[in-house]
mmCIF file of C-alpha atoms in Angstrom:
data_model
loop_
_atom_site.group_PDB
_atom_site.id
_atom_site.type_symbol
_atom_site.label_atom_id
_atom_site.label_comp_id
_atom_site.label_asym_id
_atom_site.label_seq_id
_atom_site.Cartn_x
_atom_site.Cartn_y
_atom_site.Cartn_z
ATOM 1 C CA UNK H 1 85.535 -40.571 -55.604
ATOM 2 C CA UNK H 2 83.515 -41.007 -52.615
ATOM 3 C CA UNK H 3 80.973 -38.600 -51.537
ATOM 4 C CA UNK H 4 80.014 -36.636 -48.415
ATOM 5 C CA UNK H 5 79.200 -39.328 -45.455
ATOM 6 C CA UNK H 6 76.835 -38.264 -42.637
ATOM 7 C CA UNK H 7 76.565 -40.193 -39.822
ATOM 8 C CA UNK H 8 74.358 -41.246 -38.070
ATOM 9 C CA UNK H 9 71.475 -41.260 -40.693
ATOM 10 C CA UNK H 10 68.369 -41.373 -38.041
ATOM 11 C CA UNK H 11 68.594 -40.042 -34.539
ATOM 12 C CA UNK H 12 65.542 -39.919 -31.880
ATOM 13 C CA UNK H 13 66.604 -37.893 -28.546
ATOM 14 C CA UNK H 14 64.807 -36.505 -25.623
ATOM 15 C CA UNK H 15 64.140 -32.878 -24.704
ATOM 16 C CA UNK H 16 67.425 -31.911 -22.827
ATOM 17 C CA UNK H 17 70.291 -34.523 -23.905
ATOM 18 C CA UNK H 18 72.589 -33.224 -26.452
ATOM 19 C CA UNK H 19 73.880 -35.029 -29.682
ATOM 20 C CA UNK H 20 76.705 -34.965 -32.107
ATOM 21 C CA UNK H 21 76.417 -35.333 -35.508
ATOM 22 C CA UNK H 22 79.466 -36.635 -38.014
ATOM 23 C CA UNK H 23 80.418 -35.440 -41.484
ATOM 24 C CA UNK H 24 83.191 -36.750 -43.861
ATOM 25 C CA UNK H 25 83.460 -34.203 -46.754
ATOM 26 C CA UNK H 26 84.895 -34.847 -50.160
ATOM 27 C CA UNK H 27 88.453 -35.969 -49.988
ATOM 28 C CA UNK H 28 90.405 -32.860 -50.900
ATOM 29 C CA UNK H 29 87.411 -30.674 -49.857
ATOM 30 C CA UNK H 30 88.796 -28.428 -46.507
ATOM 31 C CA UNK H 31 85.282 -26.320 -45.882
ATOM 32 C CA UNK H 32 82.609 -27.918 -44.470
ATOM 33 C CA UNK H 33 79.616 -26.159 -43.966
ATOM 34 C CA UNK H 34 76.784 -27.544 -41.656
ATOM 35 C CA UNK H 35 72.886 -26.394 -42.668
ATOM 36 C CA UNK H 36 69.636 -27.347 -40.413
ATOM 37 C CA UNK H 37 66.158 -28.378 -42.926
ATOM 38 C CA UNK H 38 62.665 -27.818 -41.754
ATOM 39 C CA UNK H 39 59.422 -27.510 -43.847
ATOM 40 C CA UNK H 40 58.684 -24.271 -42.622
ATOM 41 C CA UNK H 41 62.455 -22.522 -42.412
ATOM 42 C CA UNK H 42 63.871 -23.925 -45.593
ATOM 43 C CA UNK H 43 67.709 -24.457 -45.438
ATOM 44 C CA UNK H 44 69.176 -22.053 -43.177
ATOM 45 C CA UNK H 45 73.410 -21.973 -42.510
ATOM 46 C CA UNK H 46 74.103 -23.028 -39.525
ATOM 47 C CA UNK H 47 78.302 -22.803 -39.644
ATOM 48 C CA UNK H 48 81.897 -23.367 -41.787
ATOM 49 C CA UNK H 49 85.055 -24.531 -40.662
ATOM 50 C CA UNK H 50 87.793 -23.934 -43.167
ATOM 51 C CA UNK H 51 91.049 -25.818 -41.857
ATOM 52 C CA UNK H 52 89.594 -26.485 -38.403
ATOM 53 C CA UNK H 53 88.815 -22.807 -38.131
ATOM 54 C CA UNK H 54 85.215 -21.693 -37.886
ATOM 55 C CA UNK H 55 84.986 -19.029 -40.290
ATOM 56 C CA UNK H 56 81.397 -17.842 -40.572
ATOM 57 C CA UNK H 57 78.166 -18.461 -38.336
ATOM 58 C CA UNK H 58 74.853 -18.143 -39.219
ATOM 59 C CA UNK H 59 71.874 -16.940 -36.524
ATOM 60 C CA UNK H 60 71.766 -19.983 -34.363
ATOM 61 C CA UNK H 61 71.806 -19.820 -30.710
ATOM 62 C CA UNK H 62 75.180 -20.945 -28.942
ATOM 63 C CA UNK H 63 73.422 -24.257 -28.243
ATOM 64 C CA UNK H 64 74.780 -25.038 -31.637
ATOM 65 C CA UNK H 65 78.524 -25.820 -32.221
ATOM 66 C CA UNK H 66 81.148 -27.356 -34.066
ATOM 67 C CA UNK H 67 84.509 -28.435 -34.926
ATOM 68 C CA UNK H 68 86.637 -29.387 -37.914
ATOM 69 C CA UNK H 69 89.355 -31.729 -37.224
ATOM 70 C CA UNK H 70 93.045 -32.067 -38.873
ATOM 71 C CA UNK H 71 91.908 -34.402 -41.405
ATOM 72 C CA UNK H 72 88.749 -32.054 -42.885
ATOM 73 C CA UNK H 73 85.958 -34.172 -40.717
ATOM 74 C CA UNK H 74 83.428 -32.080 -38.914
ATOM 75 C CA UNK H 75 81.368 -32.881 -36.117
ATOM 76 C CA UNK H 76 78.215 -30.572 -35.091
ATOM 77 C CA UNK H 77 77.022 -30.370 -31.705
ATOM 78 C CA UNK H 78 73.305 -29.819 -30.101
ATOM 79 C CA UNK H 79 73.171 -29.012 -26.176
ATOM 80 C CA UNK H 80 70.044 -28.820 -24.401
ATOM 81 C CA UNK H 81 67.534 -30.474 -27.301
ATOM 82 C CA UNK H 82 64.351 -28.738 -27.556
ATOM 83 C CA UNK H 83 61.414 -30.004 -29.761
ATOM 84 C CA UNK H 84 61.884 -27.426 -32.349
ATOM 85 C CA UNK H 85 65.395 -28.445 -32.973
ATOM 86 C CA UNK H 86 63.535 -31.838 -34.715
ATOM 87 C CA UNK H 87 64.426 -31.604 -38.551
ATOM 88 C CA UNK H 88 66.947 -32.335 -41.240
ATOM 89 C CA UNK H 89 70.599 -31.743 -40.977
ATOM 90 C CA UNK H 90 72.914 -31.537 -43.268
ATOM 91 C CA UNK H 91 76.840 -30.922 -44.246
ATOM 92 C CA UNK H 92 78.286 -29.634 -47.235
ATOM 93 C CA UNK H 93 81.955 -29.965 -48.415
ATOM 94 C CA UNK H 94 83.619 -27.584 -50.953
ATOM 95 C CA UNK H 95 87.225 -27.331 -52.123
ATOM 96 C CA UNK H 96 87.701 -23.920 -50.498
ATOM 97 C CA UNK H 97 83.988 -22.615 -49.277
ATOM 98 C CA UNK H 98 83.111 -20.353 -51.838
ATOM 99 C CA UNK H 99 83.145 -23.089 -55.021
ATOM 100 C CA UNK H 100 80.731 -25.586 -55.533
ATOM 101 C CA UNK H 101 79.354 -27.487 -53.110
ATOM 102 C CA UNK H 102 78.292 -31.024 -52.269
ATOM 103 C CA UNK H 103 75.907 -32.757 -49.543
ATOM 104 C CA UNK H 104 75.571 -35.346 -47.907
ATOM 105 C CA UNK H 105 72.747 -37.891 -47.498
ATOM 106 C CA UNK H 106 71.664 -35.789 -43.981
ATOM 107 C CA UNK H 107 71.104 -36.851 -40.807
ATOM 108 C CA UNK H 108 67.337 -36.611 -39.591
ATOM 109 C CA UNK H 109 67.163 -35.799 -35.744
ATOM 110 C CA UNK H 110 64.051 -36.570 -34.031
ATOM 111 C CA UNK H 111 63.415 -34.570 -30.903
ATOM 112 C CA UNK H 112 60.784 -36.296 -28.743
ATOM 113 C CA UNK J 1 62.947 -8.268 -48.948
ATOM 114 C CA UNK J 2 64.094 -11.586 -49.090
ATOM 115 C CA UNK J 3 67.804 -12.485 -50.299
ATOM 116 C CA UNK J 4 67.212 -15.243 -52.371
ATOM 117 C CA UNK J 5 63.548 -15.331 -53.537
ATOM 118 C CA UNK J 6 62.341 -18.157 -56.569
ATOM 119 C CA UNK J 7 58.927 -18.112 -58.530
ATOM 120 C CA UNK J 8 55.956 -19.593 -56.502
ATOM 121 C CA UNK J 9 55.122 -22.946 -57.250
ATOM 122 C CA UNK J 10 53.852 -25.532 -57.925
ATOM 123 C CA UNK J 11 55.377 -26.114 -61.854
ATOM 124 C CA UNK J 12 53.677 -28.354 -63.600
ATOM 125 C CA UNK J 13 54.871 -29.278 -67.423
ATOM 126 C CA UNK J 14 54.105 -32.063 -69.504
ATOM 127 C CA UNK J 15 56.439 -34.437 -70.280
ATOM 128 C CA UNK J 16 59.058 -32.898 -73.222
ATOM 129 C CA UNK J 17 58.240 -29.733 -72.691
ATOM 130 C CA UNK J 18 60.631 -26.806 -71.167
ATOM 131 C CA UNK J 19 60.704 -26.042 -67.374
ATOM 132 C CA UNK J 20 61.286 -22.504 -66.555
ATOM 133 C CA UNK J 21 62.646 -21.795 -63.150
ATOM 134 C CA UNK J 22 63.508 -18.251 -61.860
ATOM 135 C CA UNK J 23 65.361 -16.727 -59.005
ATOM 136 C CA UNK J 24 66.141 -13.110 -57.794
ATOM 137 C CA UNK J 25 68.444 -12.249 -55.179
ATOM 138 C CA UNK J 26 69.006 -9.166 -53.420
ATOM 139 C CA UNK J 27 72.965 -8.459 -53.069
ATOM 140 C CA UNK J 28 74.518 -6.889 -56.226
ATOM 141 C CA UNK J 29 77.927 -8.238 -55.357
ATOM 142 C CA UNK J 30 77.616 -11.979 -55.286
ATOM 143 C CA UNK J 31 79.700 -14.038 -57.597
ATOM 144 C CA UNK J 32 78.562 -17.505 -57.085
ATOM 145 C CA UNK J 33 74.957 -18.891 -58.092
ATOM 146 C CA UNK J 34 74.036 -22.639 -57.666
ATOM 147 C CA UNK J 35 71.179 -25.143 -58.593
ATOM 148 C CA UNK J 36 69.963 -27.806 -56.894
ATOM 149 C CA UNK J 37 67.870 -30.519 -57.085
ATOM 150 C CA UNK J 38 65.598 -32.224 -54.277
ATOM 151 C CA UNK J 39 63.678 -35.396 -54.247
ATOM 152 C CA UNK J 40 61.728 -36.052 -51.500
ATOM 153 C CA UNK J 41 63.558 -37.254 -48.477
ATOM 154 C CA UNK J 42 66.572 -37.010 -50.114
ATOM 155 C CA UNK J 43 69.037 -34.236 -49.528
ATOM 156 C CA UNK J 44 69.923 -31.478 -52.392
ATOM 157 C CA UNK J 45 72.163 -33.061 -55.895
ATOM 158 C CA UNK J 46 73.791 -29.731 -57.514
ATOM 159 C CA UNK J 47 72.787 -29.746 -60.985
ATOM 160 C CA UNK J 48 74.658 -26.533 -62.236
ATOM 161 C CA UNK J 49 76.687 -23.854 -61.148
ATOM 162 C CA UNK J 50 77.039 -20.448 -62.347
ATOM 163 C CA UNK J 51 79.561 -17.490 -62.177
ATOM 164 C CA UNK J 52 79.015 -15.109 -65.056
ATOM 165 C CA UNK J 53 76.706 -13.648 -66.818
ATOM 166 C CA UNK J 54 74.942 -15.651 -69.959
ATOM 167 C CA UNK J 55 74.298 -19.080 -70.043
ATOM 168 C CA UNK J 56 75.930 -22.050 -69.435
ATOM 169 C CA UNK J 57 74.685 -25.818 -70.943
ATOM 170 C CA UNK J 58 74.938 -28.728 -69.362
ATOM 171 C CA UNK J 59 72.782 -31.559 -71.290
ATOM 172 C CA UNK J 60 68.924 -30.685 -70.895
ATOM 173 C CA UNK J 61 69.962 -27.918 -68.281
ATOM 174 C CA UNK J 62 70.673 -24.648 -68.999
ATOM 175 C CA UNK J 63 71.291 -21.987 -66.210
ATOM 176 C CA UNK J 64 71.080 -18.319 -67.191
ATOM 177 C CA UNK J 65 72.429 -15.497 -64.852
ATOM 178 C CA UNK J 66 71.648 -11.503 -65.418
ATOM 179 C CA UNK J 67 73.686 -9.983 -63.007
ATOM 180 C CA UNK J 68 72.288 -6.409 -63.556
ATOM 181 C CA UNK J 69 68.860 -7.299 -63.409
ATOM 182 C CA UNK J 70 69.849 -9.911 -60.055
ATOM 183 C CA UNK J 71 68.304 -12.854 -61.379
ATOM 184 C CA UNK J 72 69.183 -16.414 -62.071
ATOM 185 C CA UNK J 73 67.226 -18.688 -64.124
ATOM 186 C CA UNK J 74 66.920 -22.759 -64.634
ATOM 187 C CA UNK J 75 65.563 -23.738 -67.838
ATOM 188 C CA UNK J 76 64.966 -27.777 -68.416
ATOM 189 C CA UNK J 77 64.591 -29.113 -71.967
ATOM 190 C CA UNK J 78 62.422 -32.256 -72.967
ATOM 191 C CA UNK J 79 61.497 -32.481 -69.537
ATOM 192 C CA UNK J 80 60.553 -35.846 -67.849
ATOM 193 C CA UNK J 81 59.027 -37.320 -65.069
ATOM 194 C CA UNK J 82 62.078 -38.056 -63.150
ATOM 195 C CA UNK J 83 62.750 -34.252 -63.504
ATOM 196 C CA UNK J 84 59.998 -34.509 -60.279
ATOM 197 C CA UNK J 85 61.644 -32.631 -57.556
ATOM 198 C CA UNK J 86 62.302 -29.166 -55.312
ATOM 199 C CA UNK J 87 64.279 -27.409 -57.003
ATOM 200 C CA UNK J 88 66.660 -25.125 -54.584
ATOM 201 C CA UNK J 89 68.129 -21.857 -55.804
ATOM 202 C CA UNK J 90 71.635 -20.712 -54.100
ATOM 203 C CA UNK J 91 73.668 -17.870 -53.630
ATOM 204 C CA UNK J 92 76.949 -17.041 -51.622
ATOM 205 C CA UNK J 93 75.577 -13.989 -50.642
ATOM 206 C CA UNK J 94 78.901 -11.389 -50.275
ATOM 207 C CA UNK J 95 76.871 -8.419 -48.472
ATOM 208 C CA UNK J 96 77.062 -8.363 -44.723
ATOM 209 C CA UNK J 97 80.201 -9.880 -44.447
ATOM 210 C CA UNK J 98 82.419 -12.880 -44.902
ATOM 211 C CA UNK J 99 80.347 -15.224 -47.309
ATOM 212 C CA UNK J 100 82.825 -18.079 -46.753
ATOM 213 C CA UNK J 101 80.946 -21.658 -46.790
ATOM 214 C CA UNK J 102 77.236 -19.729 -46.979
ATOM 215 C CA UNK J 103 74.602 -20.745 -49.513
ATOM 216 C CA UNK J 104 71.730 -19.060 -49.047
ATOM 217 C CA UNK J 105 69.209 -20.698 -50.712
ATOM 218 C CA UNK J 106 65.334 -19.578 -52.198
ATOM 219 C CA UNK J 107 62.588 -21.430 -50.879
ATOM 220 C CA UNK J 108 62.490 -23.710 -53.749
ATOM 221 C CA UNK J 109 59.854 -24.577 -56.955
ATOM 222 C CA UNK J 110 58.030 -27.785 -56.529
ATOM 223 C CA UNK J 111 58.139 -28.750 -60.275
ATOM 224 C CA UNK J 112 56.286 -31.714 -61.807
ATOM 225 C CA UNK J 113 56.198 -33.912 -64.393
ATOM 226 C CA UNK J 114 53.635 -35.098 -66.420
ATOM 227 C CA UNK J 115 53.299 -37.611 -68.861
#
């Protein structure tokens, strides 16, 4: 059974373009949750989408989106880059959002 | 308070021996409690999940959950070097609202290896 696929793995942008980020969850699996990684913030929750439906948000400002299409793929969305946005992101499929879940390999975005 | 808050690291345990890894968390209602592992530059692996109280075995791993006392434990038998790794503590945290998708997650225990 294949995994969670994140796509792109690496990403360098400039201050002020935005980027969207790709995530395949388990097949079967209809949450996805997205989460951003930094050394000094840990793993904070950035949003879920549950049937293309965004069903919970965590405290990110609106510069921060997503979307869940038909088939359970996500994409996540950063407008307006700033440096601080630089670190690890990640997705996270689960059957139903509140059962175990899996991640994927991350993508690393590079603000410069 | 934090939600989710594990035992300061560093770990460090020779090789064989038994990792002890603790969590607390700070809403009384959650169901679900998770445990990952983290090499690093790698992204978490879950290693075991949780959902009542006791313990629950899983080869060298065994999780323990107190929901009473709100805490959470990992224990690792005959550890080994490739036991290495952040370990991540997780929670779907019910207080506050819908907990749908949310992990929160400890700060993690830097545990190593020795041989």
């Amino acid at each position: 059974k294949a995994g969670v696929t994140q796509t792109p793995r690496y990403l360098i942008k400039t201050r002020g373009q935005q980027v969207t980020l790709s995530c395949s969850p388990i097949s079967g699996h209809r949450s996805v949750s997205w989460y951003q990684q930094t050394p000094g913030q840990g793993l904070q929750f950035l949003f879920e989408y549950f049937s293309e439906t965004q069903r919970n948000k965590g405290n990110f400002p609106g510069r921060f989106s997503g979307r869940q299409f038909s088939n359970s793929r996500s994409e996540m969305n950063v407008s307006t880059l700033e440096l601080g946005d630089s670190a690890l992101y990640l997705c996270a499929s689960s059957f139903r959002g509140d059962t175990e879940a899996f991640f994927g390999q991350g993508t690393r975005l590079t603000v410069v | 308070q934090k939600e989710v808050e594990q035992n300061s690291g560093p770990l460090s345990v020779p090789e064989g021996a038994i990792a002890s890894l603790n969590c607390t968390y700070s809403d009384r209602v959650s169901q679900s409690f998770f445990w990952y592992r983290q090499y690093s530059g790698k992204s978490p692996e879950l290693i075991m999940s949780i959902y009542s109280n006791g313990d629950k075995e899983d080869g060298r791993f065994t999780a323990q959950l107190n929901k009473a006392s709100q805490y959470v434990s990992l224990l690792i038998r005959d550890s080994q070097p490739s036991d290495s790794a952040t370990y991540l503590c997780a929670v779907n945290i019910l207080a506050g609202g819908t907990s749908y998708g949310k992990l929160t997650f400890g700060q993690g225990t830097i545990l190593t290896v020795h041989p």
